[in-house]
mmCIF file of C-alpha atoms and ligand atoms in Angstrom:
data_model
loop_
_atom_site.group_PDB
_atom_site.id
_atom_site.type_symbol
_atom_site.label_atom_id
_atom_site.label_comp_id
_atom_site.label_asym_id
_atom_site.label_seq_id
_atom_site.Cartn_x
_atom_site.Cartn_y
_atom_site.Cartn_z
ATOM 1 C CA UNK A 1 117.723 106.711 71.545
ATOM 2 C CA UNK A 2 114.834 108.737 70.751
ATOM 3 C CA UNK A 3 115.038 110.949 67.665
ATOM 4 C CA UNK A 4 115.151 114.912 68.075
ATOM 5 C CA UNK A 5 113.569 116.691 65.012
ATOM 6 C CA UNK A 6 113.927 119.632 67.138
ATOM 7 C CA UNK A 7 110.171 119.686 68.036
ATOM 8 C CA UNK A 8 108.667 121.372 71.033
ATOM 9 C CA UNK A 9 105.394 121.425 72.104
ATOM 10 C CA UNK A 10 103.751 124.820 73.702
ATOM 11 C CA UNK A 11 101.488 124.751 76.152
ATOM 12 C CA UNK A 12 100.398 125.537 80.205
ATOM 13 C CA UNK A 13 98.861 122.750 81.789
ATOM 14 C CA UNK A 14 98.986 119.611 81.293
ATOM 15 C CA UNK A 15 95.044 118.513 79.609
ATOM 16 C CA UNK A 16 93.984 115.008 78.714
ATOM 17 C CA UNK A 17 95.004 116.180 74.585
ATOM 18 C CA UNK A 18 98.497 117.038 75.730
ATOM 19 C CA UNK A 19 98.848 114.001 77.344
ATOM 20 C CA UNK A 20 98.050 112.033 74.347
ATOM 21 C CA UNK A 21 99.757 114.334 72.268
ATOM 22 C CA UNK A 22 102.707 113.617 74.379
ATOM 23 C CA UNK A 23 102.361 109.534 74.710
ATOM 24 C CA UNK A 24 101.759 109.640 70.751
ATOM 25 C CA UNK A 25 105.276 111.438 70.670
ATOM 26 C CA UNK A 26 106.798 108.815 72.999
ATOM 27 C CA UNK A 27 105.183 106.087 70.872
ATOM 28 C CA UNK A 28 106.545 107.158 67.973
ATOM 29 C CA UNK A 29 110.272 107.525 70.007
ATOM 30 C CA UNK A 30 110.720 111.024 68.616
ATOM 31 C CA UNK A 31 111.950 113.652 71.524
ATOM 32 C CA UNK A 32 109.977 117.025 72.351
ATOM 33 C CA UNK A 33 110.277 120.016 74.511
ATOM 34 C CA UNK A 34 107.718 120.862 76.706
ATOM 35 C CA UNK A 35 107.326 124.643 76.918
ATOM 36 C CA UNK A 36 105.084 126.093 79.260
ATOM 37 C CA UNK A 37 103.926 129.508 78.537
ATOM 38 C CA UNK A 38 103.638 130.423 82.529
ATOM 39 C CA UNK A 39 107.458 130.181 82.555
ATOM 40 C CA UNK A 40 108.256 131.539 78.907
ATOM 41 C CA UNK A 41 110.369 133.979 78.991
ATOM 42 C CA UNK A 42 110.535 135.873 75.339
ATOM 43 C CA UNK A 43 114.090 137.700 74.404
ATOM 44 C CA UNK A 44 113.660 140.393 71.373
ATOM 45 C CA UNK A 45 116.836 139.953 70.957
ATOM 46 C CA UNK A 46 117.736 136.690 70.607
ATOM 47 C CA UNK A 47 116.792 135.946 66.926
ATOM 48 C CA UNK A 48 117.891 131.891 66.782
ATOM 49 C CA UNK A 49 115.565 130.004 68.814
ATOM 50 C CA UNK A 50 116.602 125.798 69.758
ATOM 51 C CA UNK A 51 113.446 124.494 68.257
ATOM 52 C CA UNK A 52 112.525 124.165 64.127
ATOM 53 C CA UNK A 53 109.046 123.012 65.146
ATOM 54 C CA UNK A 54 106.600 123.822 67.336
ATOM 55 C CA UNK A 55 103.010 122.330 68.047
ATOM 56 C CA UNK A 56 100.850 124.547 70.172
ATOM 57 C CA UNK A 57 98.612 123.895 72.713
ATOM 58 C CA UNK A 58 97.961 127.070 74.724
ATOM 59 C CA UNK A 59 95.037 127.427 76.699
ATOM 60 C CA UNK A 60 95.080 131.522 76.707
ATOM 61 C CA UNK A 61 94.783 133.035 73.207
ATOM 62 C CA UNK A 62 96.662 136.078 74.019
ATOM 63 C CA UNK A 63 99.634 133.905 75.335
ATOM 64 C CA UNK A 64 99.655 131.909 72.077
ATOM 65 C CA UNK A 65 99.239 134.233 69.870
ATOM 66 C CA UNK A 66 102.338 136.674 70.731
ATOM 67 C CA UNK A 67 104.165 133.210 71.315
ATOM 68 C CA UNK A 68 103.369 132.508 67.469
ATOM 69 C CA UNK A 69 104.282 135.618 66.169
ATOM 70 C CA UNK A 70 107.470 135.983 68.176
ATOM 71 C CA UNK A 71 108.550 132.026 66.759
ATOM 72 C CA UNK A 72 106.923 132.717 63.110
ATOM 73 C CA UNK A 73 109.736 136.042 62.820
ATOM 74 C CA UNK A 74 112.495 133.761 63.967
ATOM 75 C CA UNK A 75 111.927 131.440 61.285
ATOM 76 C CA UNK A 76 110.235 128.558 63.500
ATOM 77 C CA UNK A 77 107.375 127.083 62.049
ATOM 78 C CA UNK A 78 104.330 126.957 64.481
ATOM 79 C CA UNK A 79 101.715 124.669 63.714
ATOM 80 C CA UNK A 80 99.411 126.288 64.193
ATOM 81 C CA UNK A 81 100.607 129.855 62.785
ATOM 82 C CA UNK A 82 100.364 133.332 64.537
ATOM 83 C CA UNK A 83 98.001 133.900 61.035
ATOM 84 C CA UNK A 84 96.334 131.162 61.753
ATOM 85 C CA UNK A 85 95.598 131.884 65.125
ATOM 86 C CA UNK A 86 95.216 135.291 64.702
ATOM 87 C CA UNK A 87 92.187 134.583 62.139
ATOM 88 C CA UNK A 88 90.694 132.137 64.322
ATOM 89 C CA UNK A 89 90.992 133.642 67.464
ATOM 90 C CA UNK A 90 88.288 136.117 66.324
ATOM 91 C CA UNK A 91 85.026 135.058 64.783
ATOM 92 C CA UNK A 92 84.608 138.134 62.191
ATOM 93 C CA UNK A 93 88.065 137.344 61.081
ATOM 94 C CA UNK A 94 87.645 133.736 60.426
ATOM 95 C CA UNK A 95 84.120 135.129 58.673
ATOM 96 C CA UNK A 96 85.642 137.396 56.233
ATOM 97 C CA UNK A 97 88.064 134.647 55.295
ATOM 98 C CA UNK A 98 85.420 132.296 54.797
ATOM 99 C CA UNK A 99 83.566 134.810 52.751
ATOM 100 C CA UNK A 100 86.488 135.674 50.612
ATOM 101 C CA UNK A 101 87.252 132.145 49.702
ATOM 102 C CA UNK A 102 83.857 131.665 48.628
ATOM 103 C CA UNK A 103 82.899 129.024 51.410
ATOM 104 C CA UNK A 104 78.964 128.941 52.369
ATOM 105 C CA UNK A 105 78.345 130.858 55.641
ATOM 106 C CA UNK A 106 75.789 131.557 57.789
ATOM 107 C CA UNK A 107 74.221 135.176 56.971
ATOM 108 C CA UNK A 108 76.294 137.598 59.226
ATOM 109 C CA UNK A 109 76.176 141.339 59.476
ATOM 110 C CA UNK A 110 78.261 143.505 62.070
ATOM 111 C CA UNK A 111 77.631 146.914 63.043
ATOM 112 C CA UNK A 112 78.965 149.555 65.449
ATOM 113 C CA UNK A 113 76.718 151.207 67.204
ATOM 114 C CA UNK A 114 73.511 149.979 69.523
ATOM 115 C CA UNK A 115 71.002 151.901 66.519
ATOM 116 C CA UNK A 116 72.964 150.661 63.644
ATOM 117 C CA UNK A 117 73.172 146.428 64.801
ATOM 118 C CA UNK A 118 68.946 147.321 65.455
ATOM 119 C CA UNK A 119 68.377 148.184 62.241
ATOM 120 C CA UNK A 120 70.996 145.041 60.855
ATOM 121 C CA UNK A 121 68.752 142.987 63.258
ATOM 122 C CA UNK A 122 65.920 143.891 61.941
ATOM 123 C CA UNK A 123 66.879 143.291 58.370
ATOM 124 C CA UNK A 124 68.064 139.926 58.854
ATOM 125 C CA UNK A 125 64.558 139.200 60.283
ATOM 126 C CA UNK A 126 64.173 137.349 64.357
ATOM 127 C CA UNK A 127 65.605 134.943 65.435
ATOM 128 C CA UNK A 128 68.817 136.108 65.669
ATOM 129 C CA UNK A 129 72.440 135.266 66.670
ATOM 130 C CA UNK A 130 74.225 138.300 68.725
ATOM 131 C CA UNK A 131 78.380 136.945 69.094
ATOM 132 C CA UNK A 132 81.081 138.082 70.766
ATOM 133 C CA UNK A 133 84.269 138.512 67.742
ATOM 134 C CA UNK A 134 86.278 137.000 70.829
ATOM 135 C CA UNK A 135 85.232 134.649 72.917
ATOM 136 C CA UNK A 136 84.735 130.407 73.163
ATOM 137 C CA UNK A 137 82.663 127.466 74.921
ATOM 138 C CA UNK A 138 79.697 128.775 73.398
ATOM 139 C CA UNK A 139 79.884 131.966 76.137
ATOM 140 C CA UNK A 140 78.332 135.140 75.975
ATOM 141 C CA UNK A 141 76.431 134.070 73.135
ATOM 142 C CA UNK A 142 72.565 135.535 72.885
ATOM 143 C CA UNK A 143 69.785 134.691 70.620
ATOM 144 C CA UNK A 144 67.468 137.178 70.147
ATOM 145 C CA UNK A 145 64.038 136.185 69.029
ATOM 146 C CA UNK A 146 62.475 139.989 69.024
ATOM 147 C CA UNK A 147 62.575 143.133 68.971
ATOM 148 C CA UNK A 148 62.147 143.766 72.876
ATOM 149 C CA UNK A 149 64.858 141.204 73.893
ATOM 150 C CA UNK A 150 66.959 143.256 70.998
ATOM 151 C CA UNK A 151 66.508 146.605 72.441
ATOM 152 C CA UNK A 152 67.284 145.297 75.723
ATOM 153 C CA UNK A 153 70.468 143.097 74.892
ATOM 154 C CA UNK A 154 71.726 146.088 72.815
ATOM 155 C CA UNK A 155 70.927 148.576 75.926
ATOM 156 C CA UNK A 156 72.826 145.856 78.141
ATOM 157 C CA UNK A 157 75.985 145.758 75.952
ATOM 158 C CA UNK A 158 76.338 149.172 75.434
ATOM 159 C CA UNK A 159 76.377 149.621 79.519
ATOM 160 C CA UNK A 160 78.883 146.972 79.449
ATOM 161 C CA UNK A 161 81.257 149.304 77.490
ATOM 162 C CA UNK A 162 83.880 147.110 76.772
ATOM 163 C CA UNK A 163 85.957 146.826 73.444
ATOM 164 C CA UNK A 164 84.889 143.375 72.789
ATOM 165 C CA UNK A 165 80.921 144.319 73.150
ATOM 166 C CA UNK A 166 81.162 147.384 70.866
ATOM 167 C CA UNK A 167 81.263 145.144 67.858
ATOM 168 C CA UNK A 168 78.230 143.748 67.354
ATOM 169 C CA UNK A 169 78.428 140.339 65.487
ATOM 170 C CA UNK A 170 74.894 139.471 64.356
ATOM 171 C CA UNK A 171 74.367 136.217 62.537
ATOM 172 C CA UNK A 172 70.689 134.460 61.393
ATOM 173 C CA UNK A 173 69.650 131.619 63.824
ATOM 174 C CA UNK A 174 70.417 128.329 61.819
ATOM 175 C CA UNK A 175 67.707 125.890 63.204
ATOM 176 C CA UNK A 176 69.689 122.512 63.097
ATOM 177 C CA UNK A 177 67.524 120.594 65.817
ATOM 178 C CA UNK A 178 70.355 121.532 68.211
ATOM 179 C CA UNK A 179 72.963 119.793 66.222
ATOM 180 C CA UNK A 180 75.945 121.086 64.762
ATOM 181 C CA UNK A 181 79.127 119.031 63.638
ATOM 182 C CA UNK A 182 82.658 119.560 64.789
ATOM 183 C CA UNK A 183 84.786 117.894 62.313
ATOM 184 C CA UNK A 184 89.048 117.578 62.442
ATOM 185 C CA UNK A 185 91.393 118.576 59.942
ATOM 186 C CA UNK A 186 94.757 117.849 59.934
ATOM 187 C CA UNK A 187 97.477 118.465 57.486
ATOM 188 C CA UNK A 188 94.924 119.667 55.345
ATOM 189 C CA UNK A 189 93.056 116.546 55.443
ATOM 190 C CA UNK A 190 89.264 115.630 56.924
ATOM 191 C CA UNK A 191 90.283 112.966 59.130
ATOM 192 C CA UNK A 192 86.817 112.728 61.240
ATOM 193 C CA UNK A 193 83.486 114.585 62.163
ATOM 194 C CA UNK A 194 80.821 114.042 65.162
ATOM 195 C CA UNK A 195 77.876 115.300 65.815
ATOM 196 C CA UNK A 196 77.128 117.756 68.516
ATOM 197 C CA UNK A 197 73.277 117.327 70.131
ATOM 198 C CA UNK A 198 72.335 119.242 72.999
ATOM 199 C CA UNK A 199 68.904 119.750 74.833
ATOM 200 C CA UNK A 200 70.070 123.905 74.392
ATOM 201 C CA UNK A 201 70.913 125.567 70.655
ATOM 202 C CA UNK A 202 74.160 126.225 72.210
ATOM 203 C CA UNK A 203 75.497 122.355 71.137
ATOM 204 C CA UNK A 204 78.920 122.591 72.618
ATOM 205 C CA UNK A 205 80.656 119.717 73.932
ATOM 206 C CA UNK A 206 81.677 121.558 77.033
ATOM 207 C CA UNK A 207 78.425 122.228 78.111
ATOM 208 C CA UNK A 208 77.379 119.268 77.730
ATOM 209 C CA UNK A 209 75.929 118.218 74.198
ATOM 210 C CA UNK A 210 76.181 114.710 73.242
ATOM 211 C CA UNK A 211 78.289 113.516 70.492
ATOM 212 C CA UNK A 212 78.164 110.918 67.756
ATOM 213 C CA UNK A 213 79.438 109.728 64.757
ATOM 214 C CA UNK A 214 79.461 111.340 61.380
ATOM 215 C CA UNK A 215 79.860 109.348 58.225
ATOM 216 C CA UNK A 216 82.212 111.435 56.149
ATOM 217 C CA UNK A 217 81.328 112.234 52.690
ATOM 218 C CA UNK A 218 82.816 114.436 49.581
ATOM 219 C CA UNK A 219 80.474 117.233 50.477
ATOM 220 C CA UNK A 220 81.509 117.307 53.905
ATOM 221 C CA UNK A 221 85.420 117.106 52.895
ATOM 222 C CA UNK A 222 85.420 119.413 50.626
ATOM 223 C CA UNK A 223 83.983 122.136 52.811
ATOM 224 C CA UNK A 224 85.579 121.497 55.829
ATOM 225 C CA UNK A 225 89.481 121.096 53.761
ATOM 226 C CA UNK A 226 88.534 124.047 52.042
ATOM 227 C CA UNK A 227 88.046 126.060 55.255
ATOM 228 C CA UNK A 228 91.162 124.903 56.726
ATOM 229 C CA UNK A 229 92.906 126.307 53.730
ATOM 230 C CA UNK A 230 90.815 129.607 54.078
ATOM 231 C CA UNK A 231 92.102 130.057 57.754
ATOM 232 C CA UNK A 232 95.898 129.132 56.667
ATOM 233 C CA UNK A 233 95.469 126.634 59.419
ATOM 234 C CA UNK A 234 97.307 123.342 59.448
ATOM 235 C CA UNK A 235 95.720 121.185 62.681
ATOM 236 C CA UNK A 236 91.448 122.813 62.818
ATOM 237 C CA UNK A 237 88.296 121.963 63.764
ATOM 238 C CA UNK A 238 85.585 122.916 61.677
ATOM 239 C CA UNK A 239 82.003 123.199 63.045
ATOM 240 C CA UNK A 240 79.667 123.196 60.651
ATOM 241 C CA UNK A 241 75.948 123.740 60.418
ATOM 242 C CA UNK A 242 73.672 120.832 58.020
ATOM 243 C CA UNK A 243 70.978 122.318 56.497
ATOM 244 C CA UNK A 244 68.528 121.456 53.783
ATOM 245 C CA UNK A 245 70.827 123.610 51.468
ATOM 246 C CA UNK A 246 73.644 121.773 52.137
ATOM 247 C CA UNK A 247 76.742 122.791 54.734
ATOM 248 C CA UNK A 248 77.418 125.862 56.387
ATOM 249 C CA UNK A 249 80.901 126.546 58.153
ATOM 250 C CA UNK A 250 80.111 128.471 61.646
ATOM 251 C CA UNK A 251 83.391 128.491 63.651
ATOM 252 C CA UNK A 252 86.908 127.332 63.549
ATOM 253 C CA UNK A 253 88.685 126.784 66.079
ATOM 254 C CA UNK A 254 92.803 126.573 66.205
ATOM 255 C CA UNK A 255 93.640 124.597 69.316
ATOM 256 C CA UNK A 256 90.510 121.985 69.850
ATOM 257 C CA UNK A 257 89.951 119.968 71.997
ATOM 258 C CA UNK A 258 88.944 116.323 71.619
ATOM 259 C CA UNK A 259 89.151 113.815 74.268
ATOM 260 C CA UNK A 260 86.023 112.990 73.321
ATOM 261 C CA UNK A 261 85.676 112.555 70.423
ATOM 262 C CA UNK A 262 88.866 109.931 69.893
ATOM 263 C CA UNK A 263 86.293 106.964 70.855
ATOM 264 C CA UNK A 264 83.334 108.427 69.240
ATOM 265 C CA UNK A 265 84.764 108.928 65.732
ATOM 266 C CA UNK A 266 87.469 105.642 66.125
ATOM 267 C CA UNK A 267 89.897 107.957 64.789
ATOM 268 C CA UNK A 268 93.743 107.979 66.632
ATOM 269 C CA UNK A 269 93.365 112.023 66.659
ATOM 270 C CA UNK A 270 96.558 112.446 68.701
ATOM 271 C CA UNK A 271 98.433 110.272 66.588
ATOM 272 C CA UNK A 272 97.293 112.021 63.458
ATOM 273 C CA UNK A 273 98.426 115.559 65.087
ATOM 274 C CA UNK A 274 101.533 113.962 66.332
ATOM 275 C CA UNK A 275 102.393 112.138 62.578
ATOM 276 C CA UNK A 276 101.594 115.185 60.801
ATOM 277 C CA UNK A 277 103.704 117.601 63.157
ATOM 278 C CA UNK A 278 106.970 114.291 62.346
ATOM 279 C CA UNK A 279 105.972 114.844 58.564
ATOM 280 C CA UNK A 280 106.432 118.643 58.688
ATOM 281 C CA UNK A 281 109.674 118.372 61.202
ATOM 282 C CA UNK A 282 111.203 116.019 58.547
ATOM 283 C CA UNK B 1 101.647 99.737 102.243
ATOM 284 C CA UNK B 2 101.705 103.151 101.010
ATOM 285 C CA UNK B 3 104.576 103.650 98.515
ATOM 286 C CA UNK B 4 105.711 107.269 99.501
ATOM 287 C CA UNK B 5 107.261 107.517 95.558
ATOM 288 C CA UNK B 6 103.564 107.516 94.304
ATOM 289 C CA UNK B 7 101.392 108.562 97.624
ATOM 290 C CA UNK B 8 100.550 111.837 98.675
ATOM 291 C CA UNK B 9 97.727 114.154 100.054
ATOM 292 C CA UNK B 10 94.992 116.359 97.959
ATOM 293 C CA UNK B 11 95.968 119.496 99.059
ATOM 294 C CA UNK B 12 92.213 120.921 99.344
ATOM 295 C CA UNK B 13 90.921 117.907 101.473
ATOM 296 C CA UNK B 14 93.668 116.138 102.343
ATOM 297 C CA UNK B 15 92.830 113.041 101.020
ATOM 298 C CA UNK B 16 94.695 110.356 99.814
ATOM 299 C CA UNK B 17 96.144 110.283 96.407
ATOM 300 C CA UNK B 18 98.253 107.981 94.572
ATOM 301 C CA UNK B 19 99.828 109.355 91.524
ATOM 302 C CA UNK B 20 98.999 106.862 88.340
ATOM 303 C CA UNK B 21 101.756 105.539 86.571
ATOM 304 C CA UNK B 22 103.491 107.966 83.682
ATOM 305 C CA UNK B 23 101.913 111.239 85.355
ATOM 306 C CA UNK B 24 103.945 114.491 84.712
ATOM 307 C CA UNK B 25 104.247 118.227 85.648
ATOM 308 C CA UNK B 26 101.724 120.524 84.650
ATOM 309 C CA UNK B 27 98.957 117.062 84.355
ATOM 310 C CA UNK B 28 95.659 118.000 85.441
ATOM 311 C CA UNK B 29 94.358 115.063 87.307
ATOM 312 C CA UNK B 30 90.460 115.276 89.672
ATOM 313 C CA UNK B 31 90.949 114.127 93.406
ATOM 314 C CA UNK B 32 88.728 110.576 94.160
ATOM 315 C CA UNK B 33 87.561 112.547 97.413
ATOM 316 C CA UNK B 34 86.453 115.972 96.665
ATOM 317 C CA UNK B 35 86.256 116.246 93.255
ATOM 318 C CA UNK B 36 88.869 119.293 92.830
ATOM 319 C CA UNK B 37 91.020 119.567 89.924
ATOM 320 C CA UNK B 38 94.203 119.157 91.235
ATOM 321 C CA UNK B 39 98.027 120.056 88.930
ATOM 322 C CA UNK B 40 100.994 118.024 89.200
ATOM 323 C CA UNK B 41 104.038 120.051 90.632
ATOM 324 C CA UNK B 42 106.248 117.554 91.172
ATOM 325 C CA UNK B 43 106.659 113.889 90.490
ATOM 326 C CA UNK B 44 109.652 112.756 92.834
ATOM 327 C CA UNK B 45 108.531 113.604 95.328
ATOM 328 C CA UNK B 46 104.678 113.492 94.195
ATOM 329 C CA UNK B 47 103.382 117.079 94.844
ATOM 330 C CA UNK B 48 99.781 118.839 93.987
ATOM 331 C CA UNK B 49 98.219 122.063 93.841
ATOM 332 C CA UNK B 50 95.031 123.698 93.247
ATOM 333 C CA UNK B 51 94.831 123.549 89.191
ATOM 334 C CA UNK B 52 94.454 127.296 88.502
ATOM 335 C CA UNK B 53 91.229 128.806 86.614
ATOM 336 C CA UNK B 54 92.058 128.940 82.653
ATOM 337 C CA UNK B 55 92.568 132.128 82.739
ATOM 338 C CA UNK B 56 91.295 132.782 78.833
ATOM 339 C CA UNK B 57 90.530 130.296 76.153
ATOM 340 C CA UNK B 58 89.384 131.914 73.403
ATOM 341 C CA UNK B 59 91.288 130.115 70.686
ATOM 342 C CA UNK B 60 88.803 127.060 71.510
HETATM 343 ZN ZN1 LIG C 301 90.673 116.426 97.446
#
């Protein structure tokens, strides 16, 4: 008979990581729940919930995040948390809490208004990095190389109107020949890192970038453990920028994926989720 | 011999599919004919839709 540690897994569809997430829970003949947040249902009033732990896996940040929060004030622990996602799920957010824990980031201002991110462009000196706080896959990202494609990018956003495009995020272009690393903490731990190389500065595996392996080191570890801790997070990826100065942490993401990067690094990173969810259910 | 526990049709092209071994509900799995990512529904019997866009994924 299996074991229930009264573990349930969150998520919608079913992605190549949930599968092995899942088969690494069947391996290890421990029982889950499968909760998928199209049919989730969420009672404020019912305050005992039938899981202690719960590993998400939600495509749709909204979705996960009031999922988190809801569990988190009934005393299930989420891995990861709603604080967790809540930080990560916006890119000034997981900034500031980089900054405050003293990790090395890339320059970043943010501004208001279309005059006021100008004149922060302009100080950090072209090229520049114009993000979205919300947003992933490397989307609706624009690098800015002068002062005409500012003016018109700013002019373009501010037609747009939207919530998310009236904060300007504005970080200095970090040339890193295209290459950035994505590297997977778990439990607090560095387990493994690749390489990102694309033929485009946007190096995301999604759109295509190539990966390979990194050789871990201290340097690498500490930064990477120490930005997991900054971000409360318990299962992260880290993507970091290598630069003649040494690392810089750019992103960090709370649900990753990494189908790819199983083969590439020769690290079991479904197991180590799965193991590490067992540890904190036990 | 089509096994009608595993066989079914891609319900885009209607091509022939044969569910692999250990799928489940909610498993996004790409149709050998058109290309179309296709969700599980059902298992017994095997059923398939359309996988639906990902609506947001901003945690990633
Ligand atoms: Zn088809």
């Amino acid at each position: 008979m299996a074991k229930d540690l009264g573990i349930a897994v969150l998520c919608s569809l079913v992605r190549p990581e949930e599968k092995m997430i899942f088969d690494a829970f069947r391996a290890r003949d421990v029982d889950f729940q499968r909760i998928d947040d199209r049919e989730v249902i969420l009672d404020l009033h019912q305050m005992s919930l039938p899981y202690r732990i719960v590993l998400e896996r939600c495509i749709n940040h909204s979705r996960a995040l009031h999922t988190l929060k809801y569990y988190n004030d009934r005393e299930v622990r989420t891995i990861n948390s709603y604080d967790t996602a809540n930080i990560c799920g916006d890119k000034l957010l997981t900034s500031l809490a980089l900054s405050k824990a003293g990790i090395p980031i890339p320059r970043n201002l943010v501004a208001y208004t279309p005059e006021s991110a100008l004149l922060a462009i302009e100080q950090l000196g072209y090229p520049v990095v114009l993000k979205p706080a919300v947003g992933s896959w490397g989307r609706l990202l624009a690098k800015i190389n002068d002062r005409d494609a500012a003016e018109a990018i700013l002019e373009h956003k501010k037609t747009l109107g939207s919530y998310h495009h009236s904060t300007y995020y504005i970080q200095e272009f970090i040339d890193s020949g295209n290459q950035d690393i994505r590297a997977f903490v778990v439990g607090g731990e560095l387990i493994g890192a690749i390489y990102r190389k694309a033929d485009h500065w946007i190096t995301n595996t999604a759109r295509g970038g190539k990966a390979s392996k990194v050789e871990l080191n201290t340097d690498l570890k500490n930064i990477c453990e120490a930005a997991a801790r900054a971000v409360l997070g318990d299962i992260v990826a880290i993507d970091v920028f290598e630069t003649p100065q040494g690392y810089l942490v750019n992103e960090v993401n709370y649900t990753m994926e990494f189908r790819n990067s199983i083969a590439v690094t020769g690290v079991d990173i479904p197991g180590k989720i799965v193991d590490y969810v067992i540890e904190c259910a036990g | 011999m089509s096994d009608p526990n595993t066989q079914t049709q891609c319900p885009l092209c209607a091509g022939e599919f044969a569910l692999p071994q250990g799928a489940e509900i909610g498993e996004l799995l790409d149709c050998g004919e058109c290309g179309e990512e296709l969700e599980v529904i059902s298992v017994s019997p095997p059923k398939l839709k359309q996988a639906p866009e990902e609506e947001e994924d901003w945690g990633e």
